[in-house]
PDB file of C-alpha atoms in Angstrom:
ATOM      1  CA  MET A 529      -7.350 -11.878   5.614  1.00 43.00           C
ATOM      2  CA  GLU A 530     -10.222 -13.788   4.400  1.00 48.00           C
ATOM      3  CA  ASN A 531     -12.952 -11.772   3.423  1.00 56.00           C
ATOM      4  CA  ILE A 532     -15.702 -12.681   6.133  1.00 61.00           C
ATOM      5  CA  ASN A 533     -18.604 -10.261   6.211  1.00 67.00           C
ATOM      6  CA  ASN A 534     -21.158 -10.792   9.258  1.00 73.00           C
ATOM      7  CA  VAL A 535     -22.860  -7.452   8.819  1.00 78.00           C
ATOM      8  CA  THR A 536     -25.958  -7.003   6.852  1.00 83.00           C
ATOM      9  CA  GLU A 537     -26.903  -3.463   8.015  1.00 87.00           C
ATOM     10  CA  PHE A 538     -25.191  -0.416   9.401  1.00 91.00           C
ATOM     11  CA  VAL A 539     -26.836   1.768  12.078  1.00 91.00           C
ATOM     12  CA  PHE A 540     -26.389   5.582  11.778  1.00 91.00           C
ATOM     13  CA  ARG A 541     -25.527   7.616  14.871  1.00 87.00           C
ATOM     14  CA  GLY A 542     -27.293  10.693  12.980  1.00 83.00           C
ATOM     15  CA  LEU A 543     -26.822  14.238  13.441  1.00 83.00           C
ATOM     16  CA  SER A 544     -27.718  14.464  16.896  1.00 81.00           C
ATOM     17  CA  GLN A 545     -28.544  12.196  19.994  1.00 82.00           C
ATOM     18  CA  ASN A 546     -31.045  14.804  21.242  1.00 85.00           C
ATOM     19  CA  LEU A 547     -34.633  14.342  20.342  1.00 86.00           C
ATOM     20  CA  GLU A 548     -35.533  18.092  20.593  1.00 88.00           C
ATOM     21  CA  VAL A 549     -32.877  19.007  18.140  1.00 88.00           C
ATOM     22  CA  GLU A 550     -33.735  16.140  15.643  1.00 89.00           C
ATOM     23  CA  GLU A 551     -37.310  17.417  15.617  1.00 90.00           C
ATOM     24  CA  VAL A 552     -35.896  20.872  14.657  1.00 93.00           C
ATOM     25  CA  CYS A 553     -33.418  19.498  12.045  1.00 91.00           C
ATOM     26  CA  PHE A 554     -36.438  17.661  10.578  1.00 93.00           C
ATOM     27  CA  VAL A 555     -38.120  20.664   9.778  1.00 94.00           C
ATOM     28  CA  VAL A 556     -35.027  22.652   8.884  1.00 94.00           C
ATOM     29  CA  PHE A 557     -33.827  20.085   6.431  1.00 94.00           C
ATOM     30  CA  SER A 558     -37.068  19.108   5.068  1.00 94.00           C
ATOM     31  CA  PHE A 559     -37.355  22.946   4.154  1.00 95.00           C
ATOM     32  CA  PHE A 560     -33.727  22.929   2.655  1.00 94.00           C
ATOM     33  CA  TYR A 561     -34.549  19.886   0.592  1.00 95.00           C
ATOM     34  CA  THR A 562     -37.621  21.408  -0.910  1.00 95.00           C
ATOM     35  CA  VAL A 563     -35.608  24.481  -1.662  1.00 93.00           C
ATOM     36  CA  ILE A 564     -33.052  22.252  -3.664  1.00 93.00           C
ATOM     37  CA  LEU A 565     -35.727  20.515  -5.533  1.00 94.00           C
ATOM     38  CA  LEU A 566     -37.741  23.716  -6.429  1.00 91.00           C
ATOM     39  CA  GLY A 567     -34.777  25.866  -7.081  1.00 89.00           C
ATOM     40  CA  ASN A 568     -33.075  23.780  -9.236  1.00 91.00           C
ATOM     41  CA  LEU A 569     -35.931  22.319 -11.248  1.00 91.00           C
ATOM     42  CA  LEU A 570     -36.840  26.193 -11.666  1.00 87.00           C
ATOM     43  CA  ILE A 571     -33.416  26.639 -13.489  1.00 86.00           C
ATOM     44  CA  MET A 572     -33.918  23.703 -15.610  1.00 87.00           C
ATOM     45  CA  LEU A 573     -37.231  24.974 -16.625  1.00 85.00           C
ATOM     46  CA  THR A 574     -36.112  28.387 -17.304  1.00 83.00           C
ATOM     47  CA  VAL A 575     -33.093  27.193 -19.536  1.00 82.00           C
ATOM     48  CA  TYR A 576     -35.636  24.894 -21.354  1.00 80.00           C
ATOM     49  CA  THR A 577     -38.568  27.208 -21.764  1.00 79.00           C
ATOM     50  CA  GLY A 578     -36.133  30.321 -22.517  1.00 72.00           C
ATOM     51  CA  ASN A 579     -34.358  28.451 -25.170  1.00 73.00           C
ATOM     52  CA  LEU A 580     -30.847  28.804 -23.517  1.00 75.00           C
ATOM     53  CA  PHE A 581     -29.576  25.485 -24.327  1.00 76.00           C
ATOM     54  CA  LYS A 582     -27.810  27.191 -27.346  1.00 80.00           C
ATOM     55  CA  SER A 583     -25.506  28.803 -25.010  1.00 84.00           C
ATOM     56  CA  PRO A 584     -22.680  26.592 -23.647  1.00 88.00           C
ATOM     57  CA  MET A 585     -22.801  28.301 -20.276  1.00 84.00           C
ATOM     58  CA  TYR A 586     -26.392  27.531 -19.710  1.00 85.00           C
ATOM     59  CA  PHE A 587     -26.319  23.973 -20.971  1.00 90.00           C
ATOM     60  CA  PHE A 588     -23.691  23.380 -18.409  1.00 91.00           C
ATOM     61  CA  LEU A 589     -25.810  25.319 -15.730  1.00 88.00           C
ATOM     62  CA  ASN A 590     -28.768  23.086 -16.450  1.00 90.00           C
ATOM     63  CA  CYS A 591     -26.668  19.933 -16.221  1.00 93.00           C
ATOM     64  CA  LEU A 592     -25.174  21.406 -12.761  1.00 91.00           C
ATOM     65  CA  SER A 593     -28.829  21.768 -11.531  1.00 91.00           C
ATOM     66  CA  PHE A 594     -29.735  18.342 -12.357  1.00 94.00           C
ATOM     67  CA  VAL A 595     -26.621  16.755 -10.696  1.00 95.00           C
ATOM     68  CA  ASP A 596     -27.465  18.794  -7.415  1.00 93.00           C
ATOM     69  CA  ILE A 597     -30.784  17.375  -7.371  1.00 95.00           C
ATOM     70  CA  CYS A 598     -29.339  13.888  -7.587  1.00 95.00           C
ATOM     71  CA  TYR A 599     -26.492  14.454  -5.232  1.00 94.00           C
ATOM     72  CA  SER A 600     -28.585  15.754  -2.743  1.00 94.00           C
ATOM     73  CA  SER A 601     -31.520  13.215  -3.111  1.00 95.00           C
ATOM     74  CA  VAL A 602     -28.617  10.398  -2.286  1.00 94.00           C
ATOM     75  CA  THR A 603     -28.589  11.581   1.359  1.00 93.00           C
ATOM     76  CA  ALA A 604     -31.335  14.032   2.370  1.00 93.00           C
ATOM     77  CA  PRO A 605     -34.456  11.921   2.068  1.00 94.00           C
ATOM     78  CA  LYS A 606     -32.869   9.197   4.277  1.00 94.00           C
ATOM     79  CA  MET A 607     -31.571  11.690   6.633  1.00 93.00           C
ATOM     80  CA  ILE A 608     -34.823  13.535   6.936  1.00 93.00           C
ATOM     81  CA  VAL A 609     -36.614  10.156   7.398  1.00 93.00           C
ATOM     82  CA  ASP A 610     -33.973   9.037  10.060  1.00 92.00           C
ATOM     83  CA  LEU A 611     -34.341  12.474  12.251  1.00 91.00           C
ATOM     84  CA  LEU A 612     -37.982  11.127  13.271  1.00 88.00           C
ATOM     85  CA  ALA A 613     -36.949   7.369  13.427  1.00 86.00           C
ATOM     86  CA  LYS A 614     -35.716   5.430  16.561  1.00 84.00           C
ATOM     87  CA  ASN A 615     -33.518   2.855  14.493  1.00 86.00           C
ATOM     88  CA  LYS A 616     -31.385   4.705  11.836  1.00 90.00           C
ATOM     89  CA  THR A 617     -30.645   1.566   9.872  1.00 92.00           C
ATOM     90  CA  ILE A 618     -29.538   0.920   6.270  1.00 92.00           C
ATOM     91  CA  SER A 619     -28.675  -2.350   4.580  1.00 92.00           C
ATOM     92  CA  TYR A 620     -25.221  -3.416   3.706  1.00 90.00           C
ATOM     93  CA  GLU A 621     -26.165  -3.140  -0.135  1.00 92.00           C
ATOM     94  CA  GLY A 622     -28.108   0.131   0.486  1.00 93.00           C
ATOM     95  CA  CYS A 623     -24.776   1.594   2.323  1.00 93.00           C
ATOM     96  CA  MET A 624     -22.682   0.548  -0.617  1.00 94.00           C
ATOM     97  CA  LEU A 625     -25.111   2.308  -3.220  1.00 95.00           C
ATOM     98  CA  GLN A 626     -25.371   5.393  -1.186  1.00 95.00           C
ATOM     99  CA  LEU A 627     -21.601   5.496  -0.945  1.00 94.00           C
ATOM    100  CA  PHE A 628     -21.373   5.129  -4.698  1.00 95.00           C
ATOM    101  CA  GLY A 629     -23.928   7.798  -5.298  1.00 95.00           C
ATOM    102  CA  VAL A 630     -22.286  10.327  -3.066  1.00 93.00           C
ATOM    103  CA  HIS A 631     -19.116   9.879  -4.944  1.00 93.00           C
ATOM    104  CA  PHE A 632     -20.576   9.732  -8.402  1.00 96.00           C
ATOM    105  CA  PHE A 633     -22.658  12.743  -8.424  1.00 95.00           C
ATOM    106  CA  GLY A 634     -20.135  14.670  -6.103  1.00 91.00           C
ATOM    107  CA  CYS A 635     -17.206  13.932  -8.509  1.00 92.00           C
ATOM    108  CA  THR A 636     -19.413  14.653 -11.595  1.00 95.00           C
ATOM    109  CA  GLU A 637     -20.344  18.084 -10.034  1.00 91.00           C
ATOM    110  CA  ILE A 638     -16.566  18.931  -9.625  1.00 90.00           C
ATOM    111  CA  PHE A 639     -16.025  18.196 -13.123  1.00 93.00           C
ATOM    112  CA  ILE A 640     -18.856  20.209 -14.464  1.00 92.00           C
ATOM    113  CA  LEU A 641     -17.802  22.998 -12.320  1.00 88.00           C
ATOM    114  CA  THR A 642     -14.294  22.626 -13.783  1.00 89.00           C
ATOM    115  CA  VAL A 643     -15.799  22.603 -17.529  1.00 91.00           C
ATOM    116  CA  MET A 644     -17.771  25.690 -16.672  1.00 88.00           C
ATOM    117  CA  ALA A 645     -14.726  27.620 -15.687  1.00 86.00           C
ATOM    118  CA  TYR A 646     -13.074  26.599 -18.877  1.00 89.00           C
ATOM    119  CA  ASP A 647     -16.110  27.872 -20.820  1.00 88.00           C
ATOM    120  CA  ARG A 648     -15.921  31.270 -19.060  1.00 84.00           C
ATOM    121  CA  TYR A 649     -12.103  31.295 -19.890  1.00 86.00           C
ATOM    122  CA  VAL A 650     -12.824  30.669 -23.627  1.00 88.00           C
ATOM    123  CA  ALA A 651     -15.829  33.116 -23.705  1.00 84.00           C
ATOM    124  CA  ILE A 652     -13.663  36.136 -22.232  1.00 82.00           C
ATOM    125  CA  CYS A 653     -10.119  35.332 -23.269  1.00 83.00           C
ATOM    126  CA  ARG A 654     -10.763  33.880 -26.683  1.00 85.00           C
ATOM    127  CA  PRO A 655     -14.329  35.683 -27.721  1.00 83.00           C
ATOM    128  CA  LEU A 656     -13.793  35.397 -31.498  1.00 86.00           C
ATOM    129  CA  HIS A 657     -13.247  31.495 -31.432  1.00 87.00           C
ATOM    130  CA  TYR A 658     -15.989  30.756 -28.621  1.00 88.00           C
ATOM    131  CA  MET A 659     -18.537  29.123 -30.853  1.00 86.00           C
ATOM    132  CA  THR A 660     -15.934  27.184 -32.728  1.00 89.00           C
ATOM    133  CA  ILE A 661     -14.157  25.707 -29.483  1.00 89.00           C
ATOM    134  CA  MET A 662     -17.310  25.354 -27.524  1.00 90.00           C
ATOM    135  CA  ASP A 663     -19.668  23.947 -30.310  1.00 89.00           C
ATOM    136  CA  ARG A 664     -22.633  21.517 -29.375  1.00 89.00           C
ATOM    137  CA  ASP A 665     -20.598  18.461 -30.174  1.00 92.00           C
ATOM    138  CA  LYS A 666     -17.601  19.365 -27.933  1.00 92.00           C
ATOM    139  CA  CYS A 667     -19.902  20.329 -25.084  1.00 92.00           C
ATOM    140  CA  ASN A 668     -21.737  17.012 -25.370  1.00 93.00           C
ATOM    141  CA  LYS A 669     -18.403  15.050 -25.254  1.00 95.00           C
ATOM    142  CA  MET A 670     -17.002  17.199 -22.332  1.00 95.00           C
ATOM    143  CA  LEU A 671     -20.353  16.655 -20.526  1.00 94.00           C
ATOM    144  CA  LEU A 672     -19.996  12.916 -21.200  1.00 96.00           C
ATOM    145  CA  GLY A 673     -16.329  13.154 -19.858  1.00 95.00           C
ATOM    146  CA  THR A 674     -17.713  14.515 -16.668  1.00 95.00           C
ATOM    147  CA  TRP A 675     -20.359  11.513 -16.098  1.00 96.00           C
ATOM    148  CA  VAL A 676     -17.628   8.880 -17.051  1.00 96.00           C
ATOM    149  CA  GLY A 677     -15.073  10.540 -14.632  1.00 94.00           C
ATOM    150  CA  GLY A 678     -17.305  10.626 -11.983  1.00 94.00           C
ATOM    151  CA  PHE A 679     -18.370   6.790 -12.446  1.00 96.00           C
ATOM    152  CA  LEU A 680     -14.647   5.894 -12.630  1.00 94.00           C
ATOM    153  CA  HIS A 681     -13.740   7.565  -9.305  1.00 93.00           C
ATOM    154  CA  SER A 682     -16.913   6.342  -7.548  1.00 94.00           C
ATOM    155  CA  ILE A 683     -16.339   2.674  -8.790  1.00 94.00           C
ATOM    156  CA  VAL A 684     -12.767   2.888  -7.364  1.00 92.00           C
ATOM    157  CA  GLN A 685     -14.017   4.073  -4.268  1.00 91.00           C
ATOM    158  CA  VAL A 686     -16.771   1.346  -3.709  1.00 93.00           C
ATOM    159  CA  ALA A 687     -14.259  -1.195  -4.919  1.00 92.00           C
ATOM    160  CA  LEU A 688     -12.005  -0.481  -2.308  1.00 91.00           C
ATOM    161  CA  VAL A 689     -14.615  -0.836   0.676  1.00 90.00           C
ATOM    162  CA  VAL A 690     -16.596  -3.930  -0.840  1.00 90.00           C
ATOM    163  CA  GLN A 691     -13.628  -6.203  -0.604  1.00 88.00           C
ATOM    164  CA  LEU A 692     -12.915  -5.297   3.088  1.00 88.00           C
ATOM    165  CA  PRO A 693     -14.386  -7.576   5.884  1.00 87.00           C
ATOM    166  CA  PHE A 694     -16.986  -6.452   8.371  1.00 86.00           C
ATOM    167  CA  CYS A 695     -17.523  -8.753  11.088  1.00 82.00           C
ATOM    168  CA  GLY A 696     -18.466  -6.780  14.137  1.00 75.00           C
ATOM    169  CA  PRO A 697     -19.351  -3.242  14.932  1.00 79.00           C
ATOM    170  CA  ASN A 698     -21.814  -1.757  12.508  1.00 85.00           C
ATOM    171  CA  GLU A 699     -22.366   1.815  14.109  1.00 89.00           C
ATOM    172  CA  ILE A 700     -21.714   4.537  11.645  1.00 89.00           C
ATOM    173  CA  ASP A 701     -20.880   7.920  13.355  1.00 87.00           C
ATOM    174  CA  HIS A 702     -22.439   9.693  10.435  1.00 89.00           C
ATOM    175  CA  TYR A 703     -25.747  10.283   8.701  1.00 90.00           C
ATOM    176  CA  PHE A 704     -24.681   8.540   5.496  1.00 92.00           C
ATOM    177  CA  CYS A 705     -22.285   6.181   3.977  1.00 91.00           C
ATOM    178  CA  ASP A 706     -19.092   7.678   3.417  1.00 88.00           C
ATOM    179  CA  VAL A 707     -15.415   6.044   3.065  1.00 88.00           C
ATOM    180  CA  HIS A 708     -13.653   7.374   5.926  1.00 87.00           C
ATOM    181  CA  PRO A 709     -16.370   6.346   8.615  1.00 88.00           C
ATOM    182  CA  VAL A 710     -17.178   3.068   7.111  1.00 89.00           C
ATOM    183  CA  LEU A 711     -13.547   2.075   6.934  1.00 88.00           C
ATOM    184  CA  LYS A 712     -13.260   2.527  10.609  1.00 87.00           C
ATOM    185  CA  LEU A 713     -15.612  -0.269  11.118  1.00 88.00           C
ATOM    186  CA  ALA A 714     -13.649  -3.004   8.883  1.00 87.00           C
ATOM    187  CA  CYS A 715     -12.097  -5.671  10.820  1.00 86.00           C
ATOM    188  CA  THR A 716      -8.761  -5.604   9.086  1.00 84.00           C
ATOM    189  CA  ASP A 717      -6.100  -2.917   8.766  1.00 82.00           C
ATOM    190  CA  THR A 718      -7.292  -0.269   6.218  1.00 82.00           C
ATOM    191  CA  HIS A 719      -4.316   1.911   6.221  1.00 84.00           C
ATOM    192  CA  VAL A 720      -3.207   1.099   2.540  1.00 87.00           C
ATOM    193  CA  VAL A 721      -6.859   1.221   1.551  1.00 87.00           C
ATOM    194  CA  GLY A 722      -7.152   4.758   3.299  1.00 84.00           C
ATOM    195  CA  VAL A 723      -4.015   5.760   1.555  1.00 85.00           C
ATOM    196  CA  VAL A 724      -5.570   4.904  -1.824  1.00 88.00           C
ATOM    197  CA  VAL A 725      -8.878   6.505  -1.016  1.00 86.00           C
ATOM    198  CA  THR A 726      -7.179   9.745  -0.027  1.00 82.00           C
ATOM    199  CA  ALA A 727      -4.920   9.895  -3.018  1.00 85.00           C
ATOM    200  CA  ASN A 728      -7.910   9.316  -5.271  1.00 85.00           C
ATOM    201  CA  SER A 729     -10.421  11.871  -3.995  1.00 83.00           C
ATOM    202  CA  GLY A 730      -7.444  14.246  -3.075  1.00 79.00           C
ATOM    203  CA  THR A 731      -5.870  14.121  -6.571  1.00 83.00           C
ATOM    204  CA  ILE A 732      -9.625  15.088  -8.156  1.00 86.00           C
ATOM    205  CA  ALA A 733     -10.350  17.657  -5.618  1.00 82.00           C
ATOM    206  CA  LEU A 734      -6.834  19.315  -5.656  1.00 81.00           C
ATOM    207  CA  GLY A 735      -6.287  18.901  -9.532  1.00 83.00           C
ATOM    208  CA  SER A 736      -9.641  20.538 -10.378  1.00 85.00           C
ATOM    209  CA  PHE A 737      -9.499  23.111  -7.504  1.00 82.00           C
ATOM    210  CA  VAL A 738      -5.770  24.170  -9.311  1.00 83.00           C
ATOM    211  CA  ILE A 739      -7.294  24.232 -12.731  1.00 85.00           C
ATOM    212  CA  LEU A 740     -10.254  26.338 -11.427  1.00 83.00           C
ATOM    213  CA  LEU A 741      -7.800  28.886  -9.780  1.00 82.00           C
ATOM    214  CA  ILE A 742      -5.634  29.167 -12.757  1.00 85.00           C
ATOM    215  CA  SER A 743      -8.793  29.600 -15.075  1.00 83.00           C
ATOM    216  CA  TYR A 744     -10.247  32.322 -12.886  1.00 82.00           C
ATOM    217  CA  THR A 745      -6.967  34.075 -12.104  1.00 83.00           C
ATOM    218  CA  VAL A 746      -6.270  34.338 -16.054  1.00 84.00           C
ATOM    219  CA  ILE A 747      -9.895  35.525 -16.441  1.00 81.00           C
ATOM    220  CA  LEU A 748      -9.580  38.297 -13.933  1.00 80.00           C
ATOM    221  CA  VAL A 749      -6.137  39.319 -15.314  1.00 81.00           C
ATOM    222  CA  SER A 750      -7.718  39.544 -18.779  1.00 80.00           C
ATOM    223  CA  LEU A 751     -10.486  41.608 -17.559  1.00 76.00           C
ATOM    224  CA  ARG A 752      -8.458  44.679 -17.675  1.00 76.00           C
ATOM    225  CA  LYS A 753      -8.459  44.877 -21.274  1.00 72.00           C
ATOM    226  CA  GLN A 754     -12.202  44.726 -21.344  1.00 71.00           C
ATOM    227  CA  SER A 755     -14.600  47.573 -21.881  1.00 72.00           C
ATOM    228  CA  PRO A 756     -16.381  48.865 -18.428  1.00 75.00           C
ATOM    229  CA  ASP A 757     -19.738  47.172 -19.600  1.00 72.00           C
ATOM    230  CA  GLY A 758     -17.928  43.989 -20.753  1.00 68.00           C
ATOM    231  CA  ARG A 759     -15.859  43.818 -17.262  1.00 71.00           C
ATOM    232  CA  ARG A 760     -18.991  44.197 -15.162  1.00 73.00           C
ATOM    233  CA  LYS A 761     -20.746  41.570 -17.123  1.00 69.00           C
ATOM    234  CA  ALA A 762     -18.130  39.088 -17.000  1.00 69.00           C
ATOM    235  CA  LEU A 763     -17.408  39.684 -13.139  1.00 71.00           C
ATOM    236  CA  SER A 764     -21.152  39.067 -12.438  1.00 69.00           C
ATOM    237  CA  THR A 765     -21.086  35.694 -14.225  1.00 67.00           C
ATOM    238  CA  CYS A 766     -17.551  34.682 -12.949  1.00 72.00           C
ATOM    239  CA  GLY A 767     -18.485  36.024  -9.256  1.00 74.00           C
ATOM    240  CA  SER A 768     -21.429  33.404  -9.331  1.00 71.00           C
ATOM    241  CA  HIS A 769     -19.169  30.549 -10.273  1.00 74.00           C
ATOM    242  CA  ILE A 770     -16.312  31.640  -7.947  1.00 78.00           C
ATOM    243  CA  ALA A 771     -18.992  31.627  -4.972  1.00 77.00           C
ATOM    244  CA  VAL A 772     -20.037  28.040  -5.919  1.00 77.00           C
ATOM    245  CA  VAL A 773     -16.494  27.026  -6.047  1.00 78.00           C
ATOM    246  CA  ILE A 774     -15.632  28.234  -2.781  1.00 80.00           C
ATOM    247  CA  ILE A 775     -18.712  26.924  -1.147  1.00 79.00           C
ATOM    248  CA  PHE A 776     -18.280  23.377  -2.698  1.00 80.00           C
ATOM    249  CA  PHE A 777     -14.496  22.777  -2.620  1.00 78.00           C
ATOM    250  CA  GLY A 778     -13.922  24.251   0.980  1.00 77.00           C
ATOM    251  CA  PRO A 779     -15.640  21.553   2.687  1.00 78.00           C
ATOM    252  CA  CYS A 780     -14.755  18.888   0.273  1.00 79.00           C
ATOM    253  CA  THR A 781     -11.182  19.957   0.638  1.00 74.00           C
ATOM    254  CA  PHE A 782     -11.410  19.452   4.540  1.00 73.00           C
ATOM    255  CA  MET A 783     -13.058  16.003   4.018  1.00 76.00           C
ATOM    256  CA  TYR A 784     -11.228  14.382   1.637  1.00 75.00           C
ATOM    257  CA  MET A 785      -7.738  15.891   1.281  1.00 73.00           C
ATOM    258  CA  ARG A 786      -6.399  14.368   4.498  1.00 68.00           C
ATOM    259  CA  PRO A 787      -5.425  10.902   5.878  1.00 65.00           C
ATOM    260  CA  ASP A 788      -7.821   8.405   6.817  1.00 62.00           C
ATOM    261  CA  THR A 789      -9.059  10.059  10.009  1.00 65.00           C
ATOM    262  CA  THR A 790     -12.709  11.093  11.262  1.00 63.00           C
ATOM    263  CA  PHE A 791     -13.492  14.457  13.329  1.00 64.00           C
ATOM    264  CA  SER A 792     -16.547  15.347  15.158  1.00 65.00           C
ATOM    265  CA  GLU A 793     -17.141  18.341  12.634  1.00 72.00           C
ATOM    266  CA  ASP A 794     -17.211  15.960   9.648  1.00 78.00           C
ATOM    267  CA  LYS A 795     -21.043  15.691  10.045  1.00 83.00           C
ATOM    268  CA  MET A 796     -21.649  19.508   9.990  1.00 83.00           C
ATOM    269  CA  VAL A 797     -19.230  19.808   7.079  1.00 84.00           C
ATOM    270  CA  ALA A 798     -20.710  17.189   5.047  1.00 86.00           C
ATOM    271  CA  VAL A 799     -24.388  18.636   5.598  1.00 87.00           C
ATOM    272  CA  PHE A 800     -22.579  22.000   3.942  1.00 84.00           C
ATOM    273  CA  TYR A 801     -21.719  20.071   0.669  1.00 85.00           C
ATOM    274  CA  THR A 802     -24.333  17.673   0.408  1.00 88.00           C
ATOM    275  CA  ILE A 803     -27.342  20.127   1.135  1.00 90.00           C
ATOM    276  CA  ILE A 804     -26.223  23.654   1.590  1.00 87.00           C
ATOM    277  CA  THR A 805     -24.267  23.968  -1.695  1.00 85.00           C
ATOM    278  CA  PRO A 806     -27.107  22.210  -3.871  1.00 88.00           C
ATOM    279  CA  MET A 807     -29.672  24.793  -2.157  1.00 88.00           C
ATOM    280  CA  LEU A 808     -27.513  27.775  -2.849  1.00 84.00           C
ATOM    281  CA  ASN A 809     -26.300  27.062  -6.350  1.00 81.00           C
ATOM    282  CA  PRO A 810     -29.964  28.274  -7.678  1.00 79.00           C
ATOM    283  CA  LEU A 811     -29.878  31.373  -5.455  1.00 78.00           C
ATOM    284  CA  ILE A 812     -26.489  32.618  -6.347  1.00 78.00           C
ATOM    285  CA  TYR A 813     -26.803  31.980 -10.287  1.00 71.00           C
ATOM    286  CA  THR A 814     -30.209  33.751 -10.497  1.00 69.00           C
ATOM    287  CA  MET A 815     -29.285  36.773  -8.191  1.00 62.00           C
ATOM    288  CA  ARG A 816     -26.228  37.272  -9.978  1.00 58.00           C
ATOM    289  CA  ASN A 817     -27.108  36.623 -13.685  1.00 61.00           C
ATOM    290  CA  ALA A 818     -29.134  38.954 -15.470  1.00 61.00           C
ATOM    291  CA  GLU A 819     -29.976  36.814 -18.356  1.00 63.00           C
ATOM    292  CA  VAL A 820     -31.101  33.938 -15.885  1.00 67.00           C
ATOM    293  CA  LYS A 821     -33.447  36.554 -14.265  1.00 65.00           C
ATOM    294  CA  ALA A 822     -34.788  37.887 -17.461  1.00 69.00           C
ATOM    295  CA  ALA A 823     -35.758  34.447 -18.677  1.00 67.00           C
ATOM    296  CA  MET A 824     -37.518  33.657 -15.325  1.00 65.00           C
ATOM    297  CA  LYS A 825     -39.404  36.867 -15.652  1.00 70.00           C
ATOM    298  CA  LYS A 826     -40.614  35.857 -19.148  1.00 70.00           C
ATOM    299  CA  LEU A 827     -41.412  32.440 -17.805  1.00 63.00           C
ATOM    300  CA  TRP A 828     -43.488  33.994 -14.916  1.00 62.00           C
ATOM    301  CA  VAL A 829     -45.360  36.590 -17.157  1.00 62.00           C
ATOM    302  CA  ARG A 830     -46.148  33.612 -19.685  1.00 60.00           C
ATOM    303  CA  LYS A 831     -47.598  31.628 -16.712  1.00 52.00           C
ATOM    304  CA  VAL A 832     -49.697  34.516 -15.392  1.00 47.00           C
ATOM    305  CA  PHE A 833     -51.112  35.330 -19.010  1.00 49.00           C
ATOM    306  CA  SER A 834     -51.834  31.521 -19.493  1.00 52.00           C
ATOM    307  CA  GLU A 835     -53.809  31.481 -16.261  1.00 43.00           C
ATOM    308  CA  LYS A 836     -55.746  34.480 -17.263  1.00 46.00           C
ATOM    309  CA  GLN A 837     -56.558  32.961 -20.678  1.00 50.00           C
ATOM    310  CA  MET A 838     -57.797  29.946 -18.899  1.00 43.00           C
ATOM    311  CA  ILE A 839     -60.198  32.022 -16.345  1.00 42.00           C
ATOM    312  CA  ASN A 840     -61.337  34.006 -19.412  1.00 49.00           C
ATOM    313  CA  SER A 841     -62.250  30.837 -21.284  1.00 47.00           C
ATOM    314  CA  TRP A 842     -64.229  29.472 -18.127  1.00 52.00           C
ATOM    315  CA  LYS A 843     -66.080  32.559 -17.932  1.00 48.00           C
TER     316      LYS A 843
END
């Protein structure tokens, strides 16, 4: 079919059609997004000021916080503004950019979580070779690989959608542009495209999840040989990672490892991995990581001390 595109903008149905519910959601999600920004910026500042970059774990944690900010910022600001807007519209180009951003940062986060699991595997199962295997050069290459992988994945998703004709309906039953809701509006058969999209996203999600399961299973088995203190410390760190993986991969699996269909629950599930997970990541890592809490405490003490010095200098 000839690629005829008469659609210049899309209209979001949003989270709810109830005005009172939207006003409540505006307050709630504005608070959530503020927590995402402040929480992840605090982790990045703590890693930087605490000189924790030398540790691969905190090097990747810093990158995860940066990706969380970018990932949530692709959808949250637009959604928050639309909650009080009568016309929830987005241009065709803006929709394609949003689709690209969601899959780019989402896939990059998946790969970073996988690399962090590998880092913990090496640290616990091969401690004598840890600094050799996870040196700075290799960490930089792995980080570059996560960004390149995310970019290639998102380019494929966008390329599949851009070549479709949109010549009629333009109302998206969602609060952001995602592949499955947009495919429903194409005025051509999208069965093959839907299969490719599912295979692309499903392979990445399932493959990464299997690798994570294997890594943490091996880690938990190897902990039986550790001392009680070492076991407690390793469980604390790995517990944080496992919690993040479950919270992130559960909704992603529901959304992308299935045929090209949409459900009424999709919007609520999407809220979980685009907003709730980026908000919980800083809380999970700070609450269960003694080293991060210690670095934050030093940062706070330094801030208070500098403020006292400033007050004394004014006197």
